[in-house]
Amino acid sequence: MTLTRAQLQRWLPFLAWPRPDRALLLNEASAGITVALMVIPQGVAYAALAGMPLVTGVYAALFPALIAVLFSSSARLSVGPTALTSLLVGASLSPLAIRGSQEWVALAVWLTLFSGAMQFVLGAARFGWLLRLVNSPVLMGFTQGAAVLITLSQLPALLGFTGRSYAQLLRGPPPDLIAVAFGLGGMAMLWLGKRFVPRVPTTMVLVAVAAAVSAAIGYALEGGAVIGKLPSGLPAFYLPGGLTLDQVGALLLPAFLITLVSFLETASSAKVDNARAGKLWNENQDLIGQGLGKIASGLTGSFPTSSSFSRSAITLYAGAKTQWSTLFSVAVVAAALLWAMPLLFHVPQAVLASVVVTATLGLMRPSAFVALWRISRIEAAIALGTFALTIATAPSIYWGVLGGLLAALAHYMYRHLHPRIIEVGLHADGSLRDRHLWHLPPLAPHLYALRMDAELDFASGSTLERAITVALAERPGLTDVCLFAHPINRVDITGAEVFGSIRRLLESQGVRLHLSGLKLPAQQVLERAGLLTPGPMFFAYRTDAETLAALQATSGK
């Protein structure tokens, strides 16, 4: 069978890239170099956050970015190390190994491979919709909690206590004031750069200035905490050793969480990118590309990658139009690995901490909780619970997302188990509204007219049946029941059984059942079940107007 070009482009998106000309290449080179100069120092900082050898942060911006852009549908996503995935690596592996050890690196690589495989399989099977189960309040609560934890983890380095835990601060020597100056000065420079010159790669400028100042004052010779020597050269192929069953079990849940968080990070960037390009977002293809990028990261000895919202925004702001900008970014990263690593020797670790803290402070939005509380107190409580659980369960912070997810699903099920059922009356504007809320008269004497704003299924069926049963008990003279069924767009087997039970109950008590505006999908299910058979006690109408006319005629008899 011969594959068409369209079929090939579906599986190999890079075949659809636009053919570049000189003007396009110059534009893409400018944007790509800008992003590369930002991702190199960020990669080193995020590698420290993940507990990995610092050079692996630069590795994570090389082949993973290249593979991801070749197989993703979104054109201008900046793939590489991010704060959240780096924190998840560090938090997940803390109970299993010593930070920076060979065992730690091997476990981080397995975590990366597991997460990449999960994303690839979900994308190839077109199951991207599964990851939408995490709603906005849960993600917000987790992100805010993770941002707090990241910031706290960087404070010792930022304030001159590098290598010391919080418990050791009171017993140890005084802080390194030069490190404090580097850290706070770095944060100030990054903030000013983002505010006044957003197109300038302020992060790289900061690193270059800090390295020059550090070398000039002999900071490393005086025992100051600096990056130190990083190996030069492109990453080699890395294959981790085997795992025990216990280790596999300990890594699967964190790998799934990294998959989830990575997908949501990608979604936030991809939706913006595709909207500006006027295209629909192909989430499954991006899952495939991101999954392959993670696998490439693992096989070069690095940690999980993701799409960075901030770097993707810089890519758009710098004027990138196509995927070619990522190729230029990758080329700059490769050149840095080959020739520029010695230049990072004198960079103070406090500067790396300032890079991480500045990025995570941008994630902190306490006002989001207040805004959410005004809209929905239940969802605000879920977000706050996720936030608190994320912090309380550190370093096993994935329990925050899982707890929030369970709470959100429980709230979802509660709403479906308790659907909105109202008795309707005719409003002055001609619409059917809640009779009791608007103080409306009944549609007809001895009539119970109701509407259920939900699907008729296993969750809502018993509530509908109970509402009608209660009405029969409380209104002895009831002669008619009318169900305005327009909101019901689906009926499952349990819902059909409930409808049949309601019809038999009403017929047994001599009460007529009127059914108005049933949609075709629901109608077909009830017809196949033999529950819409015409009879002297059952009437079905296509429109509400037809129903109201029939009810008025019935009440006049």
Coordinates of C-alpha atoms in Angstrom, one line a residue:
M1 CA 0.0 0.0 0.0
T2 CA 1.4 3.4 -1.0
L3 CA 1.1 6.1 1.6
T4 CA -0.1 9.5 0.4
R5 CA 1.8 12.7 1.3
A6 CA -1.0 13.7 3.7
Q7 CA -0.7 10.4 5.5
L8 CA 3.1 10.8 5.7
Q9 CA 2.7 14.3 7.1
R10 CA 0.3 13.0 9.7
W11 CA 3.0 10.8 11.2
L12 CA 6.0 12.9 10.1
P13 CA 4.9 16.5 10.7
F14 CA 8.3 17.9 9.6
L15 CA 7.5 17.0 6.0
A16 CA 4.9 19.8 6.1
W17 CA 7.4 22.5 7.2
P18 CA 7.5 25.5 4.9
R19 CA 10.4 25.8 2.6
P20 CA 12.6 28.6 3.9
D21 CA 14.0 31.5 2.1
R22 CA 16.7 34.0 3.1
A23 CA 14.4 36.4 4.9
L24 CA 12.7 33.6 6.8
L25 CA 15.9 32.1 7.9
L26 CA 17.3 35.4 9.2
N27 CA 14.1 36.0 11.2
E28 CA 14.1 32.4 12.6
A29 CA 17.8 32.6 13.4
S30 CA 17.2 35.8 15.5
A31 CA 14.4 34.2 17.4
G32 CA 16.1 30.8 17.9
I33 CA 19.4 32.4 19.2
T34 CA 17.3 34.5 21.7
V35 CA 15.7 31.4 23.1
A36 CA 18.9 29.4 23.2
L37 CA 20.6 32.1 25.2
M38 CA 17.8 31.8 27.7
V39 CA 17.6 28.0 27.9
I40 CA 21.3 27.3 28.5
P41 CA 21.5 29.0 32.0
Q42 CA 18.0 27.9 32.8
G43 CA 18.9 24.3 32.0
V44 CA 21.9 24.4 34.4
A45 CA 19.7 25.9 37.1
Y46 CA 16.9 23.3 36.6
A47 CA 19.4 20.5 36.6
A48 CA 20.4 21.6 40.1
L49 CA 16.8 21.6 41.1
A50 CA 16.3 18.1 39.8
G51 CA 19.4 16.9 41.7
M52 CA 21.2 16.0 38.4
P53 CA 24.7 16.8 37.1
L54 CA 24.5 20.4 36.0
V55 CA 25.5 19.7 32.3
T56 CA 22.5 17.5 31.9
G57 CA 20.3 20.6 32.0
V58 CA 22.0 21.7 28.7
Y59 CA 21.7 18.2 27.3
A60 CA 17.9 18.5 27.9
A61 CA 17.8 21.5 25.6
L62 CA 19.6 19.7 22.7
F63 CA 18.3 16.4 21.2
P64 CA 14.9 16.5 23.1
A65 CA 14.1 19.9 21.6
L66 CA 15.2 18.6 18.1
I67 CA 13.1 15.4 18.3
A68 CA 10.1 17.1 19.8
V69 CA 9.9 19.8 17.1
L70 CA 10.3 17.2 14.3
F71 CA 7.3 15.2 15.5
S72 CA 5.0 17.8 17.1
S73 CA 2.3 19.7 15.4
S74 CA 2.8 23.0 17.3
A75 CA 5.4 25.0 15.5
R76 CA 6.8 27.4 18.1
L77 CA 7.0 25.5 21.4
S78 CA 10.3 25.7 23.3
V79 CA 11.0 22.2 24.6
G80 CA 13.6 21.7 27.4
P81 CA 13.9 21.6 31.1
T82 CA 11.2 23.3 33.2
A83 CA 10.8 24.2 36.9
L84 CA 7.8 21.9 37.6
T85 CA 9.2 18.8 36.0
S86 CA 12.6 19.4 37.6
L87 CA 11.0 19.7 41.0
L88 CA 9.0 16.5 40.4
V89 CA 12.2 14.6 39.6
G90 CA 13.9 15.8 42.7
A91 CA 10.8 15.1 44.9
S92 CA 10.1 11.7 43.4
L93 CA 13.7 10.4 43.8
S94 CA 14.5 11.8 47.2
P95 CA 13.3 8.7 49.1
L96 CA 15.1 6.3 46.6
A97 CA 18.7 7.5 46.2
I98 CA 21.3 10.2 47.1
R99 CA 21.1 13.4 45.0
G100 CA 23.6 13.5 42.2
S101 CA 24.7 9.9 42.6
Q102 CA 24.9 7.4 39.8
E103 CA 21.9 5.6 41.1
W104 CA 20.0 8.9 41.2
V105 CA 20.9 9.6 37.5
A106 CA 19.9 6.1 36.5
L107 CA 16.5 6.4 38.2
A108 CA 15.9 9.8 36.7
V109 CA 16.6 8.4 33.3
W110 CA 14.1 5.6 33.9
L111 CA 11.6 8.1 35.1
T112 CA 12.2 10.1 31.9
L113 CA 11.8 7.0 29.7
F114 CA 8.6 5.8 31.5
S115 CA 7.0 9.3 31.2
G116 CA 8.1 9.6 27.5
A117 CA 6.6 6.1 26.7
M118 CA 3.4 7.0 28.4
Q119 CA 3.0 10.2 26.4
F120 CA 3.9 8.5 23.2
V121 CA 1.4 5.7 23.7
L122 CA -1.4 8.1 24.7
G123 CA -0.8 10.2 21.6
A124 CA -0.5 7.2 19.2
A125 CA -3.7 5.7 20.6
R126 CA -5.5 9.1 20.4
F127 CA -6.2 9.1 24.1
G128 CA -5.1 12.7 24.8
W129 CA -8.5 13.4 26.1
L130 CA -7.8 11.3 29.2
L131 CA -5.4 13.9 30.5
R132 CA -8.2 16.5 30.6
L133 CA -9.4 14.9 33.8
V134 CA -7.3 17.4 35.7
N135 CA -9.3 20.6 35.9
S136 CA -8.1 24.1 36.3
P137 CA -8.5 24.4 40.1
V138 CA -6.4 21.2 40.7
L139 CA -3.7 22.4 38.4
M140 CA -3.7 25.8 39.9
G141 CA -3.5 24.5 43.5
F142 CA -0.6 22.2 42.5
T143 CA 1.3 24.8 40.6
Q144 CA 1.0 27.3 43.5
G145 CA 2.2 24.7 46.0
A146 CA 5.0 23.6 43.8
A147 CA 6.1 27.2 43.3
V148 CA 6.3 27.7 47.0
L149 CA 8.3 24.5 47.5
I150 CA 10.7 25.4 44.6
T151 CA 11.3 28.9 46.1
L152 CA 11.9 27.5 49.6
S153 CA 14.4 24.9 48.2
Q154 CA 16.4 27.7 46.5
L155 CA 16.5 30.1 49.5
P156 CA 19.7 28.6 51.1
A157 CA 21.7 29.1 47.9
L158 CA 20.0 32.5 47.2
L159 CA 20.8 33.8 50.7
G160 CA 24.4 32.5 51.0
F161 CA 23.7 29.2 52.8
T162 CA 24.5 26.9 50.0
G163 CA 24.7 23.2 51.0
R164 CA 23.0 23.8 54.4
S165 CA 19.6 22.7 55.4
Y166 CA 17.2 25.0 57.3
A167 CA 18.0 23.1 60.5
Q168 CA 21.7 23.9 60.1
L169 CA 21.3 27.6 59.5
L170 CA 21.2 28.5 63.2
R171 CA 24.2 26.4 64.1
G172 CA 26.4 27.2 61.1
P173 CA 28.7 30.1 60.1
P174 CA 27.1 33.4 59.0
P175 CA 25.8 33.7 55.4
D176 CA 28.0 34.4 52.4
L177 CA 27.2 38.1 51.9
I178 CA 28.7 38.0 48.4
A179 CA 26.3 35.2 47.5
V180 CA 23.5 37.2 48.8
A181 CA 24.5 40.1 46.6
F182 CA 24.7 37.9 43.6
G183 CA 21.4 36.2 44.3
L184 CA 19.3 39.3 45.0
G185 CA 21.1 41.3 42.4
G186 CA 20.4 38.6 39.9
M187 CA 16.7 38.6 40.7
A188 CA 16.6 42.4 40.4
M189 CA 18.3 42.2 37.0
L190 CA 15.9 39.5 35.7
W191 CA 12.9 41.4 36.8
L192 CA 14.1 44.7 35.3
G193 CA 15.0 42.9 32.0
K194 CA 11.6 41.2 31.8
R195 CA 9.8 44.5 32.4
F196 CA 11.8 46.9 30.2
V197 CA 13.7 44.9 27.6
P198 CA 11.7 41.6 27.2
R199 CA 13.4 40.8 23.9
V200 CA 16.9 40.8 25.4
P201 CA 18.1 37.4 26.7
T202 CA 18.5 38.8 30.2
T203 CA 19.2 35.5 31.7
M204 CA 22.3 35.0 29.6
V205 CA 23.4 38.5 30.2
L206 CA 23.1 38.0 33.9
V207 CA 25.1 34.8 33.8
A208 CA 27.9 36.5 31.7
V209 CA 28.1 39.5 34.0
A210 CA 28.0 37.3 37.1
A211 CA 30.8 35.1 35.7
A212 CA 33.0 38.1 34.9
V213 CA 32.5 39.7 38.3
S214 CA 33.0 36.4 40.1
A215 CA 36.3 35.7 38.2
A216 CA 37.5 39.3 38.8
I217 CA 37.1 39.1 42.5
G218 CA 38.4 35.5 42.8
Y219 CA 35.1 34.4 44.3
A220 CA 35.8 30.7 43.6
L221 CA 39.3 30.9 45.1
E222 CA 37.9 32.3 48.3
G223 CA 35.6 29.2 48.7
G224 CA 32.5 30.7 47.1
A225 CA 29.9 28.3 45.7
V226 CA 30.2 28.4 41.9
I227 CA 29.1 26.0 39.1
G228 CA 32.6 24.7 38.6
K229 CA 33.9 22.6 35.8
L230 CA 31.3 21.3 33.3
P231 CA 32.3 18.6 30.7
S232 CA 32.4 19.8 27.1
G233 CA 31.1 17.9 24.1
L234 CA 27.8 16.5 22.9
P235 CA 26.0 14.0 25.1
A236 CA 26.8 10.3 24.6
F237 CA 24.3 7.5 24.4
Y238 CA 23.2 6.5 28.0
L239 CA 21.5 3.2 28.8
P240 CA 20.6 2.9 32.5
G241 CA 20.9 -0.4 34.4
G242 CA 18.1 -2.7 35.3
L243 CA 15.4 -2.0 37.9
T244 CA 13.9 -4.1 40.6
L245 CA 10.1 -4.6 40.8
D246 CA 10.0 -2.3 43.9
Q247 CA 11.8 0.5 42.0
V248 CA 9.5 0.1 39.0
G249 CA 6.5 0.4 41.3
A250 CA 8.0 3.5 43.0
L251 CA 8.6 5.2 39.6
L252 CA 5.3 4.5 37.8
L253 CA 3.1 7.0 39.7
P254 CA 5.7 9.9 39.6
A255 CA 6.1 9.1 35.9
F256 CA 2.4 9.4 35.3
L257 CA 2.3 12.7 37.2
I258 CA 5.2 14.1 35.2
T259 CA 3.3 13.0 32.0
L260 CA 0.2 14.8 33.3
V261 CA 2.0 18.0 34.4
S262 CA 4.1 18.1 31.2
F263 CA 1.0 17.7 29.0
L264 CA -0.7 20.6 30.8
E265 CA 2.4 22.8 30.5
T266 CA 2.4 21.9 26.8
A267 CA -1.3 22.7 26.5
S268 CA -1.0 26.2 27.9
S269 CA 1.7 27.0 25.3
A270 CA 0.2 25.1 22.4
K271 CA -3.2 26.6 22.6
V272 CA -1.7 30.1 22.3
D273 CA 0.6 29.1 19.5
N274 CA -2.1 27.4 17.4
A275 CA -4.6 30.1 18.0
R276 CA -2.2 32.7 16.7
A277 CA -1.6 30.5 13.7
G278 CA -5.3 30.0 13.1
K279 CA -5.1 26.2 13.5
L280 CA -6.8 23.6 15.6
W281 CA -4.5 22.1 18.2
N282 CA -3.6 18.5 17.5
E283 CA -3.0 17.4 21.1
N284 CA -2.3 13.7 20.2
Q285 CA 0.5 14.6 17.8
D286 CA 2.0 16.9 20.4
L287 CA 1.9 14.1 22.9
I288 CA 3.8 11.9 20.4
G289 CA 6.4 14.6 19.8
Q290 CA 6.8 15.4 23.5
G291 CA 7.0 11.7 24.4
L292 CA 9.7 11.1 21.8
G293 CA 11.5 14.2 23.1
K294 CA 11.5 12.7 26.7
I295 CA 12.8 9.4 25.4
A296 CA 15.7 11.2 23.6
S297 CA 16.4 13.1 26.9
G298 CA 16.6 9.8 28.8
L299 CA 18.8 8.1 26.3
T300 CA 21.3 11.0 26.6
G301 CA 21.4 10.7 30.4
S302 CA 19.2 13.7 31.1
F303 CA 15.8 14.2 32.9
P304 CA 12.2 14.9 31.7
T305 CA 11.6 17.8 29.4
S306 CA 8.5 19.8 28.7
S307 CA 7.2 22.8 26.9
S308 CA 8.1 26.0 28.7
F309 CA 5.3 28.6 28.7
S310 CA 7.8 31.5 29.4
R311 CA 10.3 30.4 26.7
S312 CA 7.5 29.7 24.2
A313 CA 6.2 33.2 24.9
I314 CA 9.7 34.6 24.2
T315 CA 9.8 32.6 21.0
L316 CA 6.5 34.2 19.8
Y317 CA 7.6 37.6 21.1
A318 CA 10.9 37.3 19.2
G319 CA 9.0 36.9 16.0
A320 CA 9.4 33.2 15.3
K321 CA 7.1 32.0 12.6
T322 CA 8.0 28.4 12.0
Q323 CA 9.8 25.3 13.4
W324 CA 13.1 26.5 11.8
S325 CA 13.7 28.8 14.8
T326 CA 14.0 25.7 17.1
L327 CA 16.7 24.3 14.8
F328 CA 18.8 27.5 15.2
S329 CA 18.3 27.2 19.0
V330 CA 19.5 23.6 19.0
A331 CA 22.5 24.6 16.9
V332 CA 23.5 27.3 19.5
V333 CA 23.1 24.8 22.3
A334 CA 25.3 22.3 20.5
A335 CA 27.9 25.0 20.0
A336 CA 27.8 25.9 23.6
L337 CA 28.3 22.3 24.6
L338 CA 31.3 22.0 22.3
W339 CA 33.1 25.3 23.2
A340 CA 31.4 27.4 25.8
M341 CA 31.1 25.2 28.9
P342 CA 34.4 26.5 30.5
L343 CA 32.9 30.0 30.5
L344 CA 30.3 28.9 33.1
F345 CA 32.9 27.8 35.7
H346 CA 32.8 31.1 37.7
V347 CA 29.0 31.5 37.7
P348 CA 27.9 31.7 41.3
Q349 CA 25.3 29.1 42.4
A350 CA 23.3 32.0 44.0
V351 CA 22.8 33.3 40.4
L352 CA 21.3 29.9 39.4
A353 CA 19.0 30.1 42.4
S354 CA 17.9 33.6 41.3
V355 CA 17.0 32.2 37.9
V356 CA 14.9 29.5 39.4
V357 CA 13.2 31.7 42.0
T358 CA 12.4 34.5 39.5
A359 CA 10.8 31.9 37.2
T360 CA 8.7 30.4 40.0
L361 CA 7.7 33.7 41.5
G362 CA 6.0 34.3 38.2
L363 CA 3.9 31.2 38.9
M364 CA 2.7 32.5 42.3
R365 CA -0.7 34.2 42.0
P366 CA -2.5 34.3 45.4
S367 CA -5.1 36.5 43.8
A368 CA -6.2 33.5 41.7
F369 CA -7.6 31.8 44.8
V370 CA -9.6 34.9 45.7
A371 CA -11.0 35.1 42.2
L372 CA -11.9 31.5 42.2
W373 CA -13.6 31.8 45.6
R374 CA -15.8 34.5 44.2
I375 CA -16.8 32.2 41.3
S376 CA -17.1 28.9 43.0
R377 CA -16.4 28.2 46.7
I378 CA -16.4 24.4 46.2
E379 CA -13.8 24.6 43.4
A380 CA -11.8 27.1 45.4
A381 CA -11.8 24.7 48.3
I382 CA -10.5 22.0 46.0
A383 CA -7.7 24.3 44.8
L384 CA -6.8 25.2 48.4
G385 CA -6.8 21.6 49.4
T386 CA -4.6 20.6 46.5
F387 CA -2.2 23.5 47.4
A388 CA -2.1 22.5 51.1
L389 CA -1.7 18.7 50.3
T390 CA 1.1 19.4 47.8
I391 CA 3.1 21.3 50.5
A392 CA 2.2 18.9 53.3
T393 CA 3.2 15.7 51.5
A394 CA 6.6 17.1 50.2
P395 CA 8.8 15.6 48.9
S396 CA 6.1 13.1 47.6
I397 CA 4.2 16.0 46.1
Y398 CA 2.3 13.9 43.6
W399 CA -0.2 13.2 46.3
G400 CA -1.3 16.8 46.0
V401 CA -2.4 16.3 42.4
L402 CA -3.9 12.9 43.1
G403 CA -5.8 14.2 46.2
G404 CA -7.1 17.2 44.2
L405 CA -8.0 14.9 41.3
L406 CA -10.0 12.7 43.6
A407 CA -11.8 15.6 45.2
A408 CA -12.6 17.1 41.7
L409 CA -14.0 13.8 40.5
A410 CA -16.0 13.4 43.7
H411 CA -17.5 16.8 43.2
Y412 CA -18.2 15.9 39.5
M413 CA -20.0 12.7 40.6
Y414 CA -21.9 14.5 43.3
R415 CA -23.3 17.0 40.8
H416 CA -24.4 14.2 38.5
L417 CA -25.9 12.3 41.3
H418 CA -27.9 15.4 42.3
P419 CA -29.0 16.9 39.0
R420 CA -31.0 20.1 38.9
I421 CA -34.7 19.2 38.7
I422 CA -37.3 22.1 38.8
E423 CA -41.0 22.5 38.5
V424 CA -41.6 24.8 35.6
G425 CA -44.1 27.6 35.0
L426 CA -44.7 29.9 32.1
H427 CA -42.8 33.2 32.5
A428 CA -44.2 36.5 31.1
D429 CA -41.5 36.4 28.4
G430 CA -42.8 33.1 27.1
S431 CA -40.0 30.9 28.5
L432 CA -40.4 28.0 30.9
R433 CA -38.7 28.8 34.2
D434 CA -38.4 27.6 37.8
R435 CA -42.0 28.1 39.1
H436 CA -41.1 28.5 42.7
L437 CA -38.1 30.8 42.1
W438 CA -40.1 33.2 39.9
H439 CA -43.5 32.7 41.8
L440 CA -45.3 31.5 38.7
P441 CA -48.7 29.7 38.6
P442 CA -48.9 26.1 37.5
L443 CA -49.1 25.4 33.8
A444 CA -52.4 23.6 34.4
P445 CA -54.4 22.4 37.4
H446 CA -53.5 18.9 38.7
L447 CA -50.3 19.0 36.6
Y448 CA -46.8 18.4 37.8
A449 CA -44.5 19.9 35.0
L450 CA -40.8 19.3 35.6
R451 CA -37.5 19.7 33.8
M452 CA -34.2 17.9 34.6
D453 CA -31.1 19.7 33.4
A454 CA -28.9 16.6 33.0
E455 CA -28.5 13.3 31.1
L456 CA -30.9 10.5 32.1
D457 CA -28.4 7.9 33.2
F458 CA -27.3 5.7 36.1
A459 CA -26.3 8.8 38.1
S460 CA -29.4 11.0 37.6
G461 CA -32.2 8.4 37.1
S462 CA -33.0 7.7 40.7
T463 CA -33.2 11.4 41.5
L464 CA -35.7 11.9 38.7
E465 CA -37.8 8.9 39.8
R466 CA -37.7 10.1 43.4
A467 CA -38.9 13.6 42.4
I468 CA -42.0 12.2 40.6
T469 CA -42.7 9.7 43.4
V470 CA -42.7 12.5 46.0
A471 CA -45.0 14.7 43.8
L472 CA -47.5 11.8 43.6
A473 CA -47.4 11.3 47.4
E474 CA -47.8 15.1 48.1
R475 CA -50.4 15.8 45.5
P476 CA -53.3 13.2 45.7
G477 CA -55.3 14.9 43.0
L478 CA -52.6 14.8 40.4
T479 CA -53.8 13.8 37.0
D480 CA -50.9 14.7 34.7
V481 CA -47.1 14.7 34.8
C482 CA -45.1 16.5 32.0
L483 CA -41.4 16.0 31.6
F484 CA -39.8 18.7 29.5
A485 CA -36.9 16.6 28.2
H486 CA -35.1 19.0 25.9
P487 CA -32.0 19.2 28.2
I488 CA -31.7 15.4 28.2
N489 CA -29.3 14.6 25.4
R490 CA -28.3 11.0 26.4
V491 CA -30.1 8.1 27.9
D492 CA -28.2 5.0 29.1
I493 CA -29.6 1.5 29.9
T494 CA -30.2 2.5 33.6
G495 CA -31.9 5.7 32.5
A496 CA -34.1 3.7 30.1
E497 CA -35.1 1.3 32.9
V498 CA -35.9 4.3 35.2
F499 CA -38.1 5.9 32.5
G500 CA -39.9 2.6 32.0
S501 CA -40.5 2.4 35.8
I502 CA -41.8 5.9 35.9
R503 CA -44.2 5.3 33.0
R504 CA -45.6 2.1 34.7
L505 CA -45.9 3.8 38.0
L506 CA -47.9 6.7 36.6
E507 CA -50.1 4.3 34.5
S508 CA -50.8 2.2 37.6
Q509 CA -52.1 5.3 39.4
G510 CA -54.1 6.6 36.5
V511 CA -51.8 9.6 35.8
R512 CA -51.1 10.7 32.3
L513 CA -47.4 11.1 31.2
H514 CA -46.5 13.9 28.8
L515 CA -43.0 13.9 27.2
S516 CA -41.8 17.1 25.5
G517 CA -38.9 17.8 23.2
L518 CA -36.9 14.6 23.5
K519 CA -33.8 14.7 21.4
L520 CA -33.1 12.1 18.7
P521 CA -30.2 10.2 20.4
A522 CA -32.3 9.8 23.6
Q523 CA -35.4 9.0 21.7
Q524 CA -33.7 6.2 19.8
V525 CA -32.6 4.5 23.0
L526 CA -36.1 4.6 24.5
E527 CA -37.7 3.5 21.2
R528 CA -35.4 0.5 21.0
A529 CA -36.4 -0.3 24.6
G530 CA -40.1 -0.2 23.6
L531 CA -40.8 2.6 26.0
L532 CA -42.3 5.2 23.6
T533 CA -45.2 3.0 22.4
P534 CA -48.3 5.2 22.1
G535 CA -51.1 4.6 24.6
P536 CA -54.0 6.2 26.3
M537 CA -51.8 7.4 29.2
F538 CA -48.7 8.5 27.3
F539 CA -48.3 11.5 25.0
A540 CA -45.1 12.7 23.2
Y541 CA -44.6 16.1 21.6
R542 CA -41.9 17.5 19.5
T543 CA -41.9 21.1 20.8
D544 CA -42.7 22.9 24.0
A545 CA -45.3 25.1 22.2
E546 CA -47.1 21.9 21.1
T547 CA -46.9 20.6 24.6
L548 CA -48.3 23.7 26.2
A549 CA -51.2 23.8 23.8
A550 CA -52.0 20.1 24.5
L551 CA -51.8 20.6 28.3
Q552 CA -54.2 23.6 28.1
A553 CA -56.6 21.5 26.1
T554 CA -56.3 18.6 28.5
S555 CA -56.9 20.9 31.5
G556 CA -60.0 22.3 29.9
K557 CA -61.6 18.8 29.7

